[in-house]
Tab-separated table of C-alpha atoms in Angstrom:
chain	number	residue	atom	x	y	z
A	1	UNK	CA	0.000	-0.018	-0.015
A	2	UNK	CA	1.484	3.240	-1.100
A	3	UNK	CA	1.327	6.311	1.094
A	4	UNK	CA	0.494	9.921	0.267
A	5	UNK	CA	2.784	11.886	2.564
A	6	UNK	CA	6.520	11.961	2.001
A	7	UNK	CA	9.357	14.170	3.302
A	8	UNK	CA	9.382	16.723	0.478
A	9	UNK	CA	8.969	20.489	0.895
A	10	UNK	CA	5.217	20.620	0.100
A	11	UNK	CA	4.151	18.106	2.753
A	12	UNK	CA	6.748	19.128	5.377
A	13	UNK	CA	5.850	22.805	5.302
A	14	UNK	CA	2.098	22.172	5.054
A	15	UNK	CA	1.792	19.623	7.852
A	16	UNK	CA	4.521	20.676	10.288
A	17	UNK	CA	4.907	24.434	9.904
A	18	UNK	CA	8.673	23.995	9.529
A	19	UNK	CA	10.742	25.075	6.580
A	20	UNK	CA	12.508	22.268	4.774
A	21	UNK	CA	16.011	23.307	5.913
A	22	UNK	CA	14.869	23.241	9.581
A	23	UNK	CA	13.155	19.887	9.131
A	24	UNK	CA	16.336	18.542	7.540
A	25	UNK	CA	18.236	19.720	10.626
A	26	UNK	CA	15.973	17.525	12.826
A	27	UNK	CA	16.616	14.541	10.573
A	28	UNK	CA	20.405	15.033	10.596
A	29	UNK	CA	20.527	15.323	14.363
A	30	UNK	CA	18.525	12.084	14.789
A	31	UNK	CA	20.365	9.991	12.235
A	32	UNK	CA	22.567	8.298	14.844
A	33	UNK	CA	19.753	6.934	17.057
A	34	UNK	CA	16.769	7.011	14.705
A	35	UNK	CA	17.322	3.627	13.076
A	36	UNK	CA	17.697	1.694	16.332
A	37	UNK	CA	20.135	-1.160	16.985
A	38	UNK	CA	21.337	-3.131	13.997
A	39	UNK	CA	20.433	-6.714	13.172
A	40	UNK	CA	16.661	-6.308	13.297
A	41	UNK	CA	14.060	-5.961	10.605
A	42	UNK	CA	14.600	-2.722	8.633
A	43	UNK	CA	12.044	0.070	8.861
A	44	UNK	CA	9.599	0.239	5.956
A	45	UNK	CA	9.990	4.059	5.818
A	46	UNK	CA	13.212	6.039	5.540
A	47	UNK	CA	14.236	8.126	8.554
A	48	UNK	CA	13.070	11.422	6.981
A	49	UNK	CA	9.543	10.016	6.476
A	50	UNK	CA	9.473	8.655	10.007
A	51	UNK	CA	10.459	12.055	11.456
A	52	UNK	CA	7.708	13.565	9.312
A	53	UNK	CA	5.238	11.033	10.675
A	54	UNK	CA	6.034	11.944	14.265
A	55	UNK	CA	5.867	15.668	13.487
A	56	UNK	CA	2.485	15.291	11.739
A	57	UNK	CA	1.237	13.229	14.694
A	58	UNK	CA	2.158	16.015	17.138
A	59	UNK	CA	0.925	18.820	14.888
A	60	UNK	CA	-2.463	17.406	13.895
A	61	UNK	CA	-3.218	14.976	16.766
A	62	UNK	CA	-4.619	12.485	14.254
A	63	UNK	CA	-5.086	8.967	15.546
A	64	UNK	CA	-2.664	6.268	14.482
A	65	UNK	CA	-5.408	4.578	12.442
A	66	UNK	CA	-5.805	7.855	10.514
A	67	UNK	CA	-2.076	8.336	9.959
A	68	UNK	CA	-1.488	4.758	8.738
A	69	UNK	CA	-3.032	5.144	5.226
A	70	UNK	CA	-1.418	8.596	4.814
A	71	UNK	CA	2.021	6.946	5.045
A	72	UNK	CA	1.096	3.572	3.529
A	73	UNK	CA	1.882	1.557	6.648
A	74	UNK	CA	-0.070	-0.212	9.382
A	75	UNK	CA	-1.285	1.468	12.522
A	76	UNK	CA	0.976	-0.823	14.570
A	77	UNK	CA	3.997	0.474	12.626
A	78	UNK	CA	2.848	4.085	13.239
A	79	UNK	CA	2.762	3.299	16.942
A	80	UNK	CA	6.291	1.823	16.872
A	81	UNK	CA	7.668	4.807	14.950
A	82	UNK	CA	6.160	7.302	17.380
A	83	UNK	CA	7.380	5.369	20.442
A	84	UNK	CA	10.901	5.011	19.001
A	85	UNK	CA	11.444	8.480	17.523
A	86	UNK	CA	9.378	10.674	19.860
A	87	UNK	CA	11.858	10.571	22.805
A	88	UNK	CA	14.748	11.334	20.412
A	89	UNK	CA	13.215	14.720	19.570
A	90	UNK	CA	13.599	15.844	23.166
A	91	UNK	CA	14.746	19.377	23.915
A	92	UNK	CA	18.518	19.633	24.367
A	93	UNK	CA	19.827	21.270	27.555
A	94	UNK	CA	20.121	25.059	27.189
A	95	UNK	CA	23.616	26.555	27.284
A	96	UNK	CA	24.416	28.651	30.326
A	97	UNK	CA	24.323	32.428	29.721
A	98	UNK	CA	27.725	34.036	29.439
A	99	UNK	CA	28.960	36.010	32.409
A	100	UNK	CA	29.090	39.348	30.567
A	101	UNK	CA	25.522	39.158	29.222
A	102	UNK	CA	22.585	39.593	31.565
A	103	UNK	CA	19.815	37.235	30.519
A	104	UNK	CA	16.184	37.507	31.565
A	105	UNK	CA	14.010	34.393	31.690
A	106	UNK	CA	10.308	33.812	32.382
A	107	UNK	CA	8.696	30.759	33.948
A	108	UNK	CA	5.070	29.746	33.877
A	109	UNK	CA	2.924	26.645	33.889
A	110	UNK	CA	0.248	25.538	31.481
A	111	UNK	CA	-2.381	22.795	31.764
A	112	UNK	CA	-2.348	20.059	29.149
A	113	UNK	CA	-5.380	17.754	28.957
A	114	UNK	CA	-4.145	14.164	29.177
A	115	UNK	CA	-5.586	10.669	29.191
A	116	UNK	CA	-2.809	9.094	31.242
A	117	UNK	CA	-4.108	8.791	34.815
A	118	UNK	CA	-0.587	8.312	36.159
A	119	UNK	CA	0.433	11.795	34.991
A	120	UNK	CA	-2.655	14.043	35.290
A	121	UNK	CA	-5.332	14.957	37.790
A	122	UNK	CA	-8.700	16.715	37.777
A	123	UNK	CA	-7.787	20.419	37.704
A	124	UNK	CA	-9.141	23.949	37.545
A	125	UNK	CA	-9.904	23.768	33.840
A	126	UNK	CA	-12.494	21.063	34.642
A	127	UNK	CA	-10.521	18.456	32.773
A	128	UNK	CA	-8.031	15.736	33.620
A	129	UNK	CA	-4.812	17.654	33.030
A	130	UNK	CA	-1.085	17.836	33.716
A	131	UNK	CA	0.805	20.963	34.704
A	132	UNK	CA	3.881	21.592	32.591
A	133	UNK	CA	6.374	24.284	33.699
A	134	UNK	CA	8.334	26.025	30.951
A	135	UNK	CA	11.145	28.569	31.056
A	136	UNK	CA	11.595	30.901	28.026
A	137	UNK	CA	14.193	33.548	27.179
A	138	UNK	CA	12.687	37.043	27.078
A	139	UNK	CA	14.708	38.210	24.082
A	140	UNK	CA	14.607	35.180	21.782
A	141	UNK	CA	11.324	33.640	23.128
A	142	UNK	CA	12.914	30.215	22.785
A	143	UNK	CA	12.130	27.472	25.302
A	144	UNK	CA	15.162	27.142	27.605
A	145	UNK	CA	13.950	24.259	29.722
A	146	UNK	CA	10.780	22.386	30.659
A	147	UNK	CA	9.968	20.180	33.631
A	148	UNK	CA	8.278	16.829	33.671
A	149	UNK	CA	4.467	17.119	33.908
A	150	UNK	CA	2.921	17.186	37.328
A	151	UNK	CA	-0.711	16.559	38.306
A	152	UNK	CA	-2.802	19.563	37.291
A	153	UNK	CA	-4.238	20.113	40.763
A	154	UNK	CA	-0.866	21.092	42.216
A	155	UNK	CA	0.077	24.730	42.755
A	156	UNK	CA	2.650	26.207	40.384
A	157	UNK	CA	5.022	27.080	43.263
A	158	UNK	CA	4.923	23.520	44.557
A	159	UNK	CA	5.561	22.067	41.068
A	160	UNK	CA	8.478	24.515	40.592
A	161	UNK	CA	10.162	23.473	43.883
A	162	UNK	CA	9.852	19.789	43.055
A	163	UNK	CA	11.175	20.114	39.509
A	164	UNK	CA	14.777	20.460	38.240
A	165	UNK	CA	14.068	23.967	36.866
A	166	UNK	CA	15.487	25.871	39.949
A	167	UNK	CA	18.870	24.256	39.258
A	168	UNK	CA	18.638	25.101	35.550
A	169	UNK	CA	17.817	28.727	36.391
A	170	UNK	CA	20.446	29.224	39.083
A	171	UNK	CA	22.280	32.523	38.656
A	172	UNK	CA	19.729	33.885	36.151
A	173	UNK	CA	17.005	36.510	36.694
A	174	UNK	CA	13.619	34.781	36.329
A	175	UNK	CA	10.224	36.476	36.237
A	176	UNK	CA	7.073	34.726	37.409
A	177	UNK	CA	3.463	35.534	38.293
A	178	UNK	CA	1.975	35.816	41.767
A	179	UNK	CA	1.461	32.017	41.985
A	180	UNK	CA	5.228	31.666	42.613
A	181	UNK	CA	5.287	33.790	45.765
A	182	UNK	CA	7.957	32.577	48.189
A	183	UNK	CA	10.056	30.784	45.581
A	184	UNK	CA	12.748	33.481	45.275
A	185	UNK	CA	11.623	34.472	41.755
A	186	UNK	CA	10.691	38.006	40.774
A	187	UNK	CA	6.912	38.328	41.176
A	188	UNK	CA	4.560	41.335	41.033
A	189	UNK	CA	3.932	43.557	44.020
A	190	UNK	CA	0.855	42.407	46.009
A	191	UNK	CA	-1.948	44.623	47.161
A	192	UNK	CA	-2.712	44.546	50.872
A	193	UNK	CA	-6.092	45.243	52.392
A	194	UNK	CA	-6.394	48.988	52.955
A	195	UNK	CA	-2.893	49.593	51.555
A	196	UNK	CA	-2.965	50.526	47.856
A	197	UNK	CA	0.199	50.131	45.820
A	198	UNK	CA	2.540	53.051	45.372
A	199	UNK	CA	2.878	54.618	41.947
A	200	UNK	CA	6.336	53.065	41.480
A	201	UNK	CA	4.964	49.621	42.382
A	202	UNK	CA	2.140	49.993	39.895
A	203	UNK	CA	4.630	50.882	37.180
A	204	UNK	CA	6.773	47.872	38.137
A	205	UNK	CA	3.761	45.602	37.869
A	206	UNK	CA	2.829	47.055	34.445
A	207	UNK	CA	6.365	46.391	33.158
A	208	UNK	CA	6.228	42.951	34.679
A	209	UNK	CA	2.971	42.152	32.873
A	210	UNK	CA	4.334	43.334	29.563
A	211	UNK	CA	7.338	41.029	29.859
A	212	UNK	CA	5.381	38.050	31.096
A	213	UNK	CA	2.970	38.289	28.166
A	214	UNK	CA	5.722	36.672	26.077
A	215	UNK	CA	5.443	33.374	27.862
A	216	UNK	CA	1.698	33.288	27.188
A	217	UNK	CA	2.389	33.927	23.510
A	218	UNK	CA	4.869	31.052	23.588
A	219	UNK	CA	2.295	28.658	25.042
A	220	UNK	CA	-0.154	29.716	22.346
A	221	UNK	CA	2.343	28.955	19.612
A	222	UNK	CA	3.315	25.621	21.201
A	223	UNK	CA	-0.341	24.612	21.285
A	224	UNK	CA	-0.484	24.943	17.507
A	225	UNK	CA	0.905	21.431	17.948
A	226	UNK	CA	-2.567	20.112	18.710
A	227	UNK	CA	-1.464	17.112	20.668
A	228	UNK	CA	-0.964	19.557	23.595
A	229	UNK	CA	-4.701	20.268	23.506
A	230	UNK	CA	-5.707	16.675	24.119
A	231	UNK	CA	-2.826	14.277	24.663
A	232	UNK	CA	-3.846	10.638	24.207
A	233	UNK	CA	-0.279	9.375	24.473
A	234	UNK	CA	1.027	7.756	27.658
A	235	UNK	CA	4.221	9.007	29.224
A	236	UNK	CA	5.576	12.344	30.346
A	237	UNK	CA	8.081	13.506	27.787
A	238	UNK	CA	5.888	14.699	24.951
A	239	UNK	CA	6.306	18.427	25.701
A	240	UNK	CA	10.070	18.201	25.244
A	241	UNK	CA	9.628	17.201	21.597
A	242	UNK	CA	7.094	19.965	20.968
A	243	UNK	CA	9.494	22.464	22.573
A	244	UNK	CA	12.146	21.357	20.072
A	245	UNK	CA	9.795	21.936	17.145
A	246	UNK	CA	8.787	25.320	18.546
A	247	UNK	CA	12.419	26.427	18.859
A	248	UNK	CA	13.215	25.277	15.332
A	249	UNK	CA	10.221	27.167	13.937
A	250	UNK	CA	11.489	30.360	15.577
A	251	UNK	CA	15.252	30.091	15.187
A	252	UNK	CA	16.156	27.225	12.915
């Protein structure tokens, strides 16, 4: 059975939102581990088509039965490709900022609806969700680091403390919203009963809001990868792969 989708510019740019040169960069970086250990049965699709399959799966959130005829393979093979290649698309650790350049980062959490009961919990969006914490760079708007998903009913400050993000952000100025009070991050000034904020504090909060809007824009762009709107996949590493695609779409 012949498939319709192949790793050529028309299908890559239409279904993934990535330019062909950026998609080719993903393929080159995964060539070493993408074929798996030798001696087994060879894959029925070349590596470039398998990377496209995973990207289309994340971008469109089609089921594996729907993807199978598009690539001319069985749904079981689609499942194996996604399980094999998905973790290899994980976000690489961000380089430390140089000492002579002051970097400003922003952290926030977003709720991702999930089906995996081991990862999510009933949360404030009235769905079974997981809380994913993400750090972005203010200037480039690239994802610097992301933590493993936590149950969606946990407070952002609690998830932050339990994650490995504090270590990743050590020595860097990090902005956060009021939910991170007491974590040592830069949060807005709080109003007290009967004590209005001073004019300087109001101006600080306005500047803080303008900077923090960038992380909300980043979440909106990441959720163009529709699997983050209703994740049927088990496991807790999906957001790393989506962060990689997001970074490539911005920076190449």
